[in-house]
mmCIF file of C-alpha atoms in Angstrom:
data_model
loop_
_atom_site.group_PDB
_atom_site.id
_atom_site.type_symbol
_atom_site.label_atom_id
_atom_site.label_comp_id
_atom_site.label_asym_id
_atom_site.label_seq_id
_atom_site.Cartn_x
_atom_site.Cartn_y
_atom_site.Cartn_z
ATOM 1 C CA MET A 1 0.000 0.000 0.000
ATOM 2 C CA ALA A 2 1.463 3.329 -1.029
ATOM 3 C CA THR A 3 2.285 5.833 1.705
ATOM 4 C CA THR A 4 1.598 9.521 1.187
ATOM 5 C CA THR A 5 4.269 11.788 2.664
ATOM 6 C CA LYS A 6 2.777 14.908 4.197
ATOM 7 C CA GLN A 7 4.656 18.181 4.100
ATOM 8 C CA ASP A 8 5.881 19.544 7.413
ATOM 9 C CA TYR A 9 3.490 22.168 8.826
ATOM 10 C CA TYR A 10 6.282 24.668 9.443
ATOM 11 C CA GLU A 11 7.505 24.290 5.847
ATOM 12 C CA LEU A 12 3.941 24.750 4.573
ATOM 13 C CA LEU A 13 3.666 28.111 6.321
ATOM 14 C CA GLY A 14 7.290 29.069 5.649
ATOM 15 C CA VAL A 15 8.178 29.766 9.287
ATOM 16 C CA PRO A 16 10.969 28.419 11.543
ATOM 17 C CA ARG A 17 10.093 25.789 14.149
ATOM 18 C CA LYS A 18 10.536 28.247 17.018
ATOM 19 C CA ALA A 19 8.450 30.981 15.397
ATOM 20 C CA PRO A 20 6.077 32.820 17.787
ATOM 21 C CA VAL A 21 2.321 32.503 17.269
ATOM 22 C CA LYS A 22 2.167 36.062 15.921
ATOM 23 C CA GLU A 23 4.574 35.174 13.099
ATOM 24 C CA ILE A 24 2.673 31.955 12.356
ATOM 25 C CA ARG A 25 -0.619 33.861 12.186
ATOM 26 C CA ALA A 26 0.857 36.467 9.827
ATOM 27 C CA ALA A 27 2.257 33.772 7.517
ATOM 28 C CA TYR A 28 -1.087 31.965 7.484
ATOM 29 C CA ARG A 29 -3.030 35.103 6.573
ATOM 30 C CA LYS A 30 -0.659 35.928 3.755
ATOM 31 C CA LEU A 31 -0.938 32.445 2.255
ATOM 32 C CA ALA A 32 -4.686 32.216 2.897
ATOM 33 C CA ARG A 33 -5.289 35.373 0.880
ATOM 34 C CA LYS A 34 -3.134 33.987 -1.915
ATOM 35 C CA TYR A 35 -4.779 30.554 -2.183
ATOM 36 C CA HIS A 36 -8.331 31.260 -1.011
ATOM 37 C CA PRO A 37 -10.829 29.477 -3.321
ATOM 38 C CA ASP A 38 -12.877 32.662 -3.732
ATOM 39 C CA LEU A 39 -9.857 34.380 -5.267
ATOM 40 C CA ASN A 40 -8.901 31.313 -7.343
ATOM 41 C CA PRO A 41 -12.211 30.033 -8.760
ATOM 42 C CA GLY A 42 -11.896 26.613 -10.412
ATOM 43 C CA ASP A 43 -8.260 26.137 -9.374
ATOM 44 C CA LYS A 44 -8.174 22.743 -7.619
ATOM 45 C CA SER A 45 -4.492 23.016 -6.737
ATOM 46 C CA ALA A 46 -5.085 26.352 -4.984
ATOM 47 C CA GLU A 47 -8.051 24.852 -3.111
ATOM 48 C CA GLU A 48 -5.937 21.899 -1.961
ATOM 49 C CA LYS A 49 -3.107 24.246 -0.926
ATOM 50 C CA PHE A 50 -5.590 26.333 1.049
ATOM 51 C CA LYS A 51 -6.764 23.237 2.927
ATOM 52 C CA GLN A 52 -3.186 22.285 3.738
ATOM 53 C CA ILE A 53 -2.225 25.682 5.153
ATOM 54 C CA GLN A 54 -5.525 25.785 7.066
ATOM 55 C CA GLU A 55 -4.676 22.428 8.631
ATOM 56 C CA ALA A 56 -1.137 23.566 9.454
ATOM 57 C CA PHE A 57 -2.421 26.720 11.110
ATOM 58 C CA ASP A 58 -5.082 24.827 13.082
ATOM 59 C CA VAL A 59 -2.344 22.724 14.672
ATOM 60 C CA LEU A 60 0.462 25.269 15.159
ATOM 61 C CA SER A 61 -1.760 28.047 16.538
ATOM 62 C CA VAL A 62 -2.793 26.015 19.615
ATOM 63 C CA ALA A 63 -0.076 25.476 22.215
ATOM 64 C CA LYS A 64 -0.997 21.906 23.266
ATOM 65 C CA MET A 65 -1.476 20.696 19.705
ATOM 66 C CA ARG A 66 1.773 22.291 18.610
ATOM 67 C CA GLN A 67 3.643 20.710 21.511
ATOM 68 C CA THR A 68 2.316 17.265 20.624
ATOM 69 C CA TYR A 69 3.096 17.768 16.933
ATOM 70 C CA ASP A 70 6.644 18.909 17.743
ATOM 71 C CA GLN A 71 7.120 15.743 19.806
ATOM 72 C CA PHE A 72 5.507 13.105 17.580
ATOM 73 C CA GLY A 73 5.118 14.733 14.165
ATOM 74 C CA PHE A 74 2.386 12.957 12.180
ATOM 75 C CA ASN A 75 2.820 9.671 14.060
ATOM 76 C CA VAL A 76 0.382 10.606 16.803
ATOM 77 C CA PRO A 77 -0.686 7.790 19.165
ATOM 78 C CA GLY A 78 -4.346 6.991 18.806
ATOM 79 C CA PRO A 79 -6.782 4.127 18.340
ATOM 80 C CA GLY A 80 -4.698 1.182 17.141
ATOM 81 C CA GLY A 81 -1.557 3.286 16.968
ATOM 82 C CA MET A 82 1.419 4.038 19.196
ATOM 83 C CA PRO A 83 4.186 6.662 19.241
ATOM 84 C CA PRO A 84 7.363 5.961 17.370
ATOM 85 C CA ALA A 85 10.232 4.328 19.209
ATOM 86 C CA GLY A 86 12.085 6.674 21.532
ATOM 87 C CA ALA A 87 9.326 9.313 21.371
ATOM 88 C CA GLY A 88 9.766 10.322 24.977
ATOM 89 C CA HIS A 89 7.808 7.547 26.721
ATOM 90 C CA GLY A 90 10.764 5.303 27.511
ATOM 91 C CA GLY A 91 9.414 2.368 25.482
ATOM 92 C CA ALA A 92 6.084 2.238 27.357
ATOM 93 C CA SER A 93 3.505 -0.099 25.912
ATOM 94 C CA PRO A 94 0.370 1.235 24.154
ATOM 95 C CA GLU A 95 -1.788 0.030 27.072
ATOM 96 C CA ASN A 96 -0.089 2.574 29.353
ATOM 97 C CA ILE A 97 -0.285 5.557 27.041
ATOM 98 C CA HIS A 98 -3.373 7.789 27.284
ATOM 99 C CA PHE A 99 -3.993 11.263 25.927
ATOM 100 C CA ASP A 100 -6.955 13.114 27.378
ATOM 101 C CA PHE A 101 -7.999 16.278 25.545
ATOM 102 C CA GLY A 102 -11.246 18.048 26.386
ATOM 103 C CA GLY A 103 -12.743 14.982 28.040
ATOM 104 C CA PHE A 104 -11.856 12.491 25.273
ATOM 105 C CA ASP A 105 -9.528 9.707 26.405
ATOM 106 C CA PHE A 106 -7.486 8.076 23.657
ATOM 107 C CA GLY A 107 -5.720 4.999 24.967
ATOM 108 C CA GLY A 108 -3.828 2.149 23.441
ATOM 109 C CA ALA A 109 -5.751 -0.595 25.203
ATOM 110 C CA PRO A 110 -6.795 -3.503 23.039
ATOM 111 C CA GLY A 111 -10.310 -3.311 21.749
ATOM 112 C CA ALA A 112 -10.395 0.495 21.380
ATOM 113 C CA GLY A 113 -12.184 1.386 18.172
ATOM 114 C CA GLY A 114 -10.429 2.887 15.183
ATOM 115 C CA ALA A 115 -8.792 2.111 11.889
ATOM 116 C CA ALA A 116 -6.414 -0.785 12.090
ATOM 117 C CA GLY A 117 -2.777 -0.573 11.239
ATOM 118 C CA GLY A 118 -0.596 2.428 12.058
ATOM 119 C CA GLY A 119 -1.009 5.905 13.568
ATOM 120 C CA ALA A 120 -3.714 8.268 12.390
ATOM 121 C CA SER A 121 -2.951 11.761 11.122
ATOM 122 C CA PHE A 122 -2.362 14.453 13.702
ATOM 123 C CA ARG A 123 -5.239 16.708 12.730
ATOM 124 C CA ASP A 124 -7.790 13.891 12.384
ATOM 125 C CA LEU A 125 -7.246 12.797 16.001
ATOM 126 C CA PHE A 126 -6.744 16.070 17.842
ATOM 127 C CA GLY A 127 -7.186 19.061 15.577
ATOM 128 C CA GLN A 128 -10.924 19.469 15.707
ATOM 129 C CA PHE A 129 -11.199 19.083 19.461
ATOM 130 C CA PHE A 130 -8.999 22.122 20.021
ATOM 131 C CA ARG A 131 -10.507 24.186 17.230
ATOM 132 C CA GLY A 132 -14.095 23.421 18.216
ATOM 133 C CA ALA A 133 -16.089 26.424 19.287
ATOM 134 C CA ASN A 134 -13.427 29.022 18.637
ATOM 135 C CA ALA A 135 -12.564 28.103 15.050
ATOM 136 C CA ALA A 136 -14.587 30.923 13.568
ATOM 137 C CA GLN A 137 -13.006 33.308 16.020
ATOM 138 C CA THR A 138 -9.519 32.139 14.972
ATOM 139 C CA ALA A 139 -10.323 32.827 11.338
ATOM 140 C CA GLN A 140 -11.749 36.261 12.108
ATOM 141 C CA GLU A 141 -9.686 37.487 15.058
ATOM 142 C CA HIS A 142 -10.309 41.066 16.020
ATOM 143 C CA ASP A 143 -6.628 41.942 16.338
ATOM 144 C CA PRO A 144 -5.881 45.487 17.483
ATOM 145 C CA GLY A 145 -4.109 47.778 15.044
ATOM 146 C CA THR A 146 -0.411 48.533 15.356
ATOM 147 C CA ASP A 147 0.970 51.842 16.613
ATOM 148 C CA LEU A 148 2.656 54.316 14.283
ATOM 149 C CA GLU A 149 5.604 56.632 14.911
ATOM 150 C CA TYR A 150 6.264 59.909 13.124
ATOM 151 C CA GLN A 151 9.292 62.145 13.692
ATOM 152 C CA ILE A 152 9.014 65.881 13.240
ATOM 153 C CA ASP A 153 11.617 68.664 13.380
ATOM 154 C CA ILE A 154 10.746 71.741 15.420
ATOM 155 C CA THR A 155 12.683 74.912 16.188
ATOM 156 C CA PHE A 156 13.993 75.791 19.623
ATOM 157 C CA ALA A 157 11.412 78.593 19.881
ATOM 158 C CA GLU A 158 8.575 76.174 19.040
ATOM 159 C CA ALA A 159 9.844 73.789 21.703
ATOM 160 C CA MET A 160 9.910 76.554 24.328
ATOM 161 C CA LYS A 161 6.544 78.126 23.541
ATOM 162 C CA GLY A 162 4.620 75.173 22.117
ATOM 163 C CA THR A 163 3.101 74.952 18.646
ATOM 164 C CA VAL A 164 0.612 73.130 16.431
ATOM 165 C CA LYS A 165 1.903 71.042 13.518
ATOM 166 C CA LYS A 166 -0.085 69.662 10.592
ATOM 167 C CA LEU A 167 1.046 66.174 9.579
ATOM 168 C CA SER A 168 0.326 64.093 6.488
ATOM 169 C CA PHE A 169 1.025 60.383 6.726
ATOM 170 C CA THR A 170 -0.078 56.976 5.409
ATOM 171 C CA ARG A 171 -1.953 54.582 7.675
ATOM 172 C CA LEU A 172 -4.073 51.447 7.341
ATOM 173 C CA ASP A 173 -7.683 52.603 7.623
ATOM 174 C CA VAL A 174 -10.966 50.690 7.742
ATOM 175 C CA CYS A 175 -12.049 49.528 4.277
ATOM 176 C CA ASN A 176 -14.913 51.735 3.092
ATOM 177 C CA VAL A 177 -16.440 48.881 1.083
ATOM 178 C CA CYS A 178 -16.745 46.123 3.687
ATOM 179 C CA HIS A 179 -16.422 48.471 6.705
ATOM 180 C CA GLY A 180 -13.700 46.306 8.227
ATOM 181 C CA ALA A 181 -15.492 42.972 7.969
ATOM 182 C CA GLY A 182 -13.201 41.664 5.213
ATOM 183 C CA VAL A 183 -16.077 40.116 3.266
ATOM 184 C CA ALA A 184 -18.110 41.442 0.377
ATOM 185 C CA PRO A 185 -21.239 43.127 1.766
ATOM 186 C CA GLY A 186 -24.481 41.257 1.094
ATOM 187 C CA ASP A 187 -22.692 38.266 -0.439
ATOM 188 C CA GLU A 188 -23.451 35.627 2.165
ATOM 189 C CA LYS A 189 -25.112 32.188 1.952
ATOM 190 C CA THR A 190 -25.646 29.203 4.199
ATOM 191 C CA CYS A 191 -22.829 26.648 4.142
ATOM 192 C CA PRO A 192 -24.191 23.554 2.331
ATOM 193 C CA THR A 193 -21.728 21.224 4.084
ATOM 194 C CA CYS A 194 -22.989 21.818 7.628
ATOM 195 C CA GLY A 195 -26.395 23.315 6.791
ATOM 196 C CA GLY A 196 -25.549 26.498 8.672
ATOM 197 C CA SER A 197 -24.805 24.836 12.019
ATOM 198 C CA GLY A 198 -21.033 25.191 11.761
ATOM 199 C CA GLN A 199 -20.612 21.599 12.952
ATOM 200 C CA VAL A 200 -20.360 18.268 11.116
ATOM 201 C CA THR A 201 -20.235 14.683 12.381
ATOM 202 C CA GLN A 202 -17.086 12.593 12.039
ATOM 203 C CA VAL A 203 -16.924 8.878 12.777
ATOM 204 C CA SER A 204 -13.726 7.174 13.938
ATOM 205 C CA GLY A 205 -14.311 3.455 14.477
ATOM 206 C CA LYS A 206 -16.969 3.178 17.179
ATOM 207 C CA MET A 207 -16.641 6.843 18.189
ATOM 208 C CA ARG A 208 -18.703 9.688 16.794
ATOM 209 C CA PHE A 209 -17.592 13.302 17.158
ATOM 210 C CA GLN A 210 -19.069 16.705 16.407
ATOM 211 C CA ILE A 211 -16.338 18.766 14.803
ATOM 212 C CA THR A 212 -16.096 22.210 13.268
ATOM 213 C CA CYS A 213 -16.985 22.468 9.626
ATOM 214 C CA SER A 214 -13.747 23.040 7.719
ATOM 215 C CA ARG A 215 -15.493 24.698 4.784
ATOM 216 C CA CYS A 216 -17.046 27.617 6.679
ATOM 217 C CA GLY A 217 -14.692 27.567 9.683
ATOM 218 C CA GLY A 218 -17.573 27.089 12.113
ATOM 219 C CA SER A 219 -19.482 30.237 11.123
ATOM 220 C CA GLY A 220 -22.194 28.366 9.205
ATOM 221 C CA LYS A 221 -21.925 30.938 6.427
ATOM 222 C CA LEU A 222 -19.985 31.145 3.172
ATOM 223 C CA ARG A 223 -18.730 34.579 2.326
ATOM 224 C CA THR A 224 -16.741 36.131 -0.502
ATOM 225 C CA LEU A 225 -13.635 38.076 0.419
ATOM 226 C CA CYS A 226 -13.835 41.810 -0.157
ATOM 227 C CA ARG A 227 -11.805 42.550 -3.283
ATOM 228 C CA ASN A 228 -11.099 46.122 -2.226
ATOM 229 C CA CYS A 229 -9.040 45.048 0.805
ATOM 230 C CA GLY A 230 -8.319 41.394 -0.028
ATOM 231 C CA GLY A 231 -10.219 40.223 3.050
ATOM 232 C CA GLU A 232 -8.089 42.160 5.545
ATOM 233 C CA GLY A 233 -10.748 44.752 6.303
ATOM 234 C CA ARG A 234 -8.390 47.724 5.915
ATOM 235 C CA VAL A 235 -6.586 49.626 3.174
ATOM 236 C CA ALA A 236 -3.689 52.106 3.003
ATOM 237 C CA ARG A 237 -4.865 55.700 2.997
ATOM 238 C CA MET A 238 -3.388 59.195 3.378
ATOM 239 C CA ASP A 239 -4.395 60.955 6.580
ATOM 240 C CA THR A 240 -3.851 64.440 8.009
ATOM 241 C CA LEU A 241 -3.586 65.412 11.636
ATOM 242 C CA ASP A 242 -3.146 68.633 13.610
ATOM 243 C CA VAL A 243 -0.841 67.882 16.546
ATOM 244 C CA ARG A 244 -0.451 70.245 19.489
ATOM 245 C CA ILE A 245 3.132 70.284 20.789
ATOM 246 C CA PRO A 246 3.130 71.438 24.428
ATOM 247 C CA PRO A 247 5.771 73.878 25.727
ATOM 248 C CA GLY A 248 8.946 72.207 26.960
ATOM 249 C CA ALA A 249 9.289 69.545 24.262
ATOM 250 C CA GLN A 250 12.825 68.295 23.704
ATOM 251 C CA THR A 251 14.531 65.825 21.403
ATOM 252 C CA GLY A 252 13.090 62.373 22.061
ATOM 253 C CA SER A 253 9.846 63.664 23.583
ATOM 254 C CA ARG A 254 6.723 61.834 22.389
ATOM 255 C CA VAL A 255 3.167 63.025 21.955
ATOM 256 C CA ARG A 256 0.516 60.278 21.851
ATOM 257 C CA VAL A 257 -2.576 60.674 19.699
ATOM 258 C CA ALA A 258 -5.002 57.900 20.632
ATOM 259 C CA GLY A 259 -6.700 55.933 17.873
ATOM 260 C CA ARG A 260 -4.763 57.396 14.934
ATOM 261 C CA GLY A 261 -2.505 54.394 14.293
ATOM 262 C CA ASN A 262 -3.329 51.526 11.948
ATOM 263 C CA ALA A 263 -6.887 50.201 12.025
ATOM 264 C CA GLY A 264 -7.425 46.802 13.659
ATOM 265 C CA MET A 265 -8.129 43.565 11.813
ATOM 266 C CA HIS A 266 -11.781 42.710 11.217
ATOM 267 C CA GLY A 267 -13.121 45.462 13.421
ATOM 268 C CA GLY A 268 -10.385 45.357 16.052
ATOM 269 C CA PRO A 269 -9.514 48.623 17.851
ATOM 270 C CA PRO A 270 -7.042 50.976 16.114
ATOM 271 C CA GLY A 271 -3.522 51.608 17.341
ATOM 272 C CA ASP A 272 -2.118 54.967 18.442
ATOM 273 C CA MET A 273 0.080 57.537 16.731
ATOM 274 C CA TYR A 274 3.257 58.651 18.508
ATOM 275 C CA ILE A 275 4.839 61.937 17.427
ATOM 276 C CA ILE A 276 8.574 62.006 18.231
ATOM 277 C CA MET A 277 10.315 65.386 18.513
ATOM 278 C CA LYS A 278 13.663 66.455 17.176
ATOM 279 C CA VAL A 279 14.504 69.977 18.370
ATOM 280 C CA GLU A 280 16.938 72.089 16.368
ATOM 281 C CA PRO A 281 19.907 73.353 18.448
ATOM 282 C CA HIS A 282 20.072 77.052 19.387
ATOM 283 C CA PRO A 283 23.246 79.163 18.940
ATOM 284 C CA PHE A 284 22.952 80.788 22.387
ATOM 285 C CA PHE A 285 20.846 78.589 24.679
ATOM 286 C CA ASP A 286 22.141 75.135 25.600
ATOM 287 C CA ARG A 287 19.435 73.007 27.175
ATOM 288 C CA ARG A 288 20.376 70.432 29.831
ATOM 289 C CA GLY A 289 17.274 68.906 31.323
ATOM 290 C CA ASP A 290 15.008 71.863 32.085
ATOM 291 C CA ASP A 291 17.918 74.257 32.720
ATOM 292 C CA LEU A 292 19.299 76.584 30.037
ATOM 293 C CA TYR A 293 23.036 77.304 29.993
ATOM 294 C CA THR A 294 24.314 80.561 28.505
ATOM 295 C CA LEU A 295 27.760 82.163 28.144
ATOM 296 C CA VAL A 296 27.798 85.917 28.892
ATOM 297 C CA PRO A 297 30.882 88.102 28.279
ATOM 298 C CA VAL A 298 31.774 90.809 30.835
ATOM 299 C CA THR A 299 34.572 93.383 30.916
ATOM 300 C CA VAL A 300 37.498 93.394 33.336
ATOM 301 C CA PRO A 301 36.134 96.404 35.288
ATOM 302 C CA GLU A 302 32.677 94.750 35.541
ATOM 303 C CA ALA A 303 34.227 91.544 36.837
ATOM 304 C CA SER A 304 36.572 93.382 39.216
ATOM 305 C CA LEU A 305 34.225 96.032 40.582
ATOM 306 C CA GLY A 306 30.917 94.233 40.192
ATOM 307 C CA ALA A 307 28.041 95.322 37.997
ATOM 308 C CA LYS A 308 24.499 94.639 36.830
ATOM 309 C CA VAL A 309 24.372 93.459 33.223
ATOM 310 C CA GLU A 310 21.508 92.542 30.904
ATOM 311 C CA VAL A 311 21.380 89.016 29.504
ATOM 312 C CA PRO A 312 19.020 87.374 26.986
ATOM 313 C CA THR A 313 16.399 84.899 28.249
ATOM 314 C CA ILE A 314 13.617 83.085 26.398
ATOM 315 C CA ASP A 315 11.252 85.683 27.896
ATOM 316 C CA GLY A 316 13.306 88.704 26.756
ATOM 317 C CA ARG A 317 15.969 90.672 28.637
ATOM 318 C CA ALA A 318 16.790 90.180 32.307
ATOM 319 C CA GLN A 319 19.357 91.638 34.676
ATOM 320 C CA VAL A 320 21.995 89.568 36.435
ATOM 321 C CA ARG A 321 24.261 90.901 39.193
ATOM 322 C CA ILE A 322 28.006 90.314 38.757
ATOM 323 C CA PRO A 323 29.608 90.232 42.233
ATOM 324 C CA PRO A 324 32.910 92.142 42.705
ATOM 325 C CA GLY A 325 35.976 90.031 42.029
ATOM 326 C CA THR A 326 34.165 87.556 39.774
ATOM 327 C CA ASN A 327 36.469 85.223 37.874
ATOM 328 C CA SER A 328 35.907 83.881 34.383
ATOM 329 C CA GLY A 329 33.889 80.643 34.439
ATOM 330 C CA LYS A 330 31.797 81.544 37.483
ATOM 331 C CA LYS A 331 28.170 80.423 37.110
ATOM 332 C CA LEU A 332 25.282 82.591 38.212
ATOM 333 C CA ARG A 333 21.674 81.373 38.461
ATOM 334 C CA LEU A 334 18.513 83.056 37.193
ATOM 335 C CA ARG A 335 15.727 81.127 38.860
ATOM 336 C CA GLU A 336 12.746 79.952 36.770
ATOM 337 C CA LYS A 337 14.139 81.470 33.603
ATOM 338 C CA GLY A 338 14.858 78.090 32.037
ATOM 339 C CA ALA A 339 12.770 75.796 29.835
ATOM 340 C CA PRO A 340 9.163 74.854 30.680
ATOM 341 C CA SER A 341 8.943 71.387 32.218
ATOM 342 C CA ALA A 342 7.077 68.858 30.080
ATOM 343 C CA ARG A 343 6.774 66.484 33.054
ATOM 344 C CA HIS A 344 5.566 69.135 35.493
ATOM 345 C CA PRO A 345 3.313 71.625 33.659
ATOM 346 C CA GLY A 346 3.519 75.135 35.075
ATOM 347 C CA LYS A 347 7.071 74.687 36.367
ATOM 348 C CA ARG A 348 10.308 75.828 34.769
ATOM 349 C CA GLY A 349 13.999 75.189 35.087
ATOM 350 C CA ASP A 350 16.663 77.843 35.757
ATOM 351 C CA GLN A 351 18.980 79.739 33.468
ATOM 352 C CA ILE A 352 22.652 79.250 34.325
ATOM 353 C CA VAL A 353 24.787 82.227 33.287
ATOM 354 C CA GLU A 354 28.488 81.473 32.925
ATOM 355 C CA VAL A 355 30.720 84.551 33.118
ATOM 356 C CA GLN A 356 33.352 84.986 30.407
ATOM 357 C CA ILE A 357 35.788 87.855 31.093
ATOM 358 C CA VAL A 358 36.837 89.708 27.957
ATOM 359 C CA VAL A 359 40.385 91.112 28.224
ATOM 360 C CA PRO A 360 40.868 94.545 26.584
ATOM 361 C CA LYS A 361 43.037 94.593 23.473
ATOM 362 C CA PRO A 362 46.208 96.698 24.062
ATOM 363 C CA GLU A 363 45.937 98.596 20.777
ATOM 364 C CA ASP A 364 45.588 102.036 22.350
ATOM 365 C CA GLU A 365 48.599 103.639 24.079
ATOM 366 C CA ARG A 366 46.506 104.836 27.016
ATOM 367 C CA VAL A 367 45.144 101.303 27.552
ATOM 368 C CA ARG A 368 48.653 99.883 27.657
ATOM 369 C CA ASN A 369 49.761 102.542 30.157
ATOM 370 C CA LEU A 370 46.763 101.869 32.404
ATOM 371 C CA LEU A 371 47.452 98.136 32.374
ATOM 372 C CA LYS A 372 51.089 98.748 33.283
ATOM 373 C CA GLU A 373 49.990 101.040 36.083
ATOM 374 C CA LEU A 374 47.596 98.310 37.294
ATOM 375 C CA THR A 375 50.449 95.806 37.623
ATOM 376 C CA LYS A 376 52.340 98.287 39.796
ATOM 377 C CA VAL A 377 49.323 98.968 42.020
ATOM 378 C CA ASP A 378 48.306 95.291 42.286
ATOM 379 C CA PRO A 379 51.431 93.142 41.767
ATOM 380 C CA GLU A 380 49.714 89.912 42.901
ATOM 381 C CA ASP A 381 50.924 86.781 41.088
ATOM 382 C CA PRO A 382 47.874 84.551 40.334
ATOM 383 C CA ARG A 383 50.192 81.581 39.581
ATOM 384 C CA GLN A 384 51.995 81.658 42.901
ATOM 385 C CA GLU A 385 50.375 78.534 44.358
ATOM 386 C CA ILE A 386 50.095 76.328 41.274
ATOM 387 C CA PHE A 387 53.659 74.985 41.505
ATOM 388 C CA SER A 388 53.274 73.856 45.084
ATOM 389 C CA ARG A 389 49.945 72.199 44.195
ATOM 390 C CA ALA A 390 51.492 70.530 41.164
ATOM 391 C CA ALA A 391 54.484 69.108 43.045
ATOM 392 C CA LEU A 392 54.833 65.288 42.810
#
């Protein structure tokens, strides 16, 4: 008697053996759309291929079935059959091997009904018991839509004061023909195989089982896939969006717009849109957290004698007091003159003013004479202690 070699389920779907369920589901949907009988009328090979990938998905999408398939392959123990040698049971006899799934006990005891001679196929023994009531749901899962990310460039001023940006982007939206159902509207008829019940009777030896109808997937209805979306229930479409950027945004900040990501599958909820900021650098203000660092030049007399000088802030001009005897590099703080806090609305950072002393250029004779006079009046050597500090 000739033996038919079945193709490995993982090879049928084109996924690795350790692929997650999400990857298996995506591969199944892609192949199902390609070989679906409604899209290949009269093509028997496509219909047979569709049945094969449906069977592979039925097994690999359920954890217990997949685990058993990974262990035994197609040589599943059942009525009249036993696992292959070394299949993880330590050579146990068929009488001691029982598999109980959903209340059905399949044992190897003599006298159990079933076809004689060899193991039954994996799906025939276990597939329908796991698919059962949720088969139609598996075929039409209401998967939520994926999130989208969109990066925008904004100026430093827009980041400080806030702004509104108009975006244009492509997203998967609900199909306007089938309204997300994935099937042609109005094109629905009762499944002739199960008579609309979604269940058919299968006999295995002396046992009789109610299993899910493979033709309609348990829905009891036959439907034609929507040609506008290929049965996915969504299509690519251009969308526009006005996004409000709050004050205090910085590079890497995200604004979430709920429900403006990709539409879900077969009526599933949509994902979200995340707007990611990239703030252009400013030539004067250097942002570090919520503080703004600035470098302000002062003259030698201002640094020596002290003074009040005007400095730029994001609000306009402000005065900062330079204490007498200020050295170059000293940092002065202007409280709450920094960037608005995105995490704490209504609060602001500080502005840190670093003093940079500008030495006068000795181009004028009077300036040179005054500097020489200064060295006579104040002959202090600022490098006096550095040698003792640098000694090894």
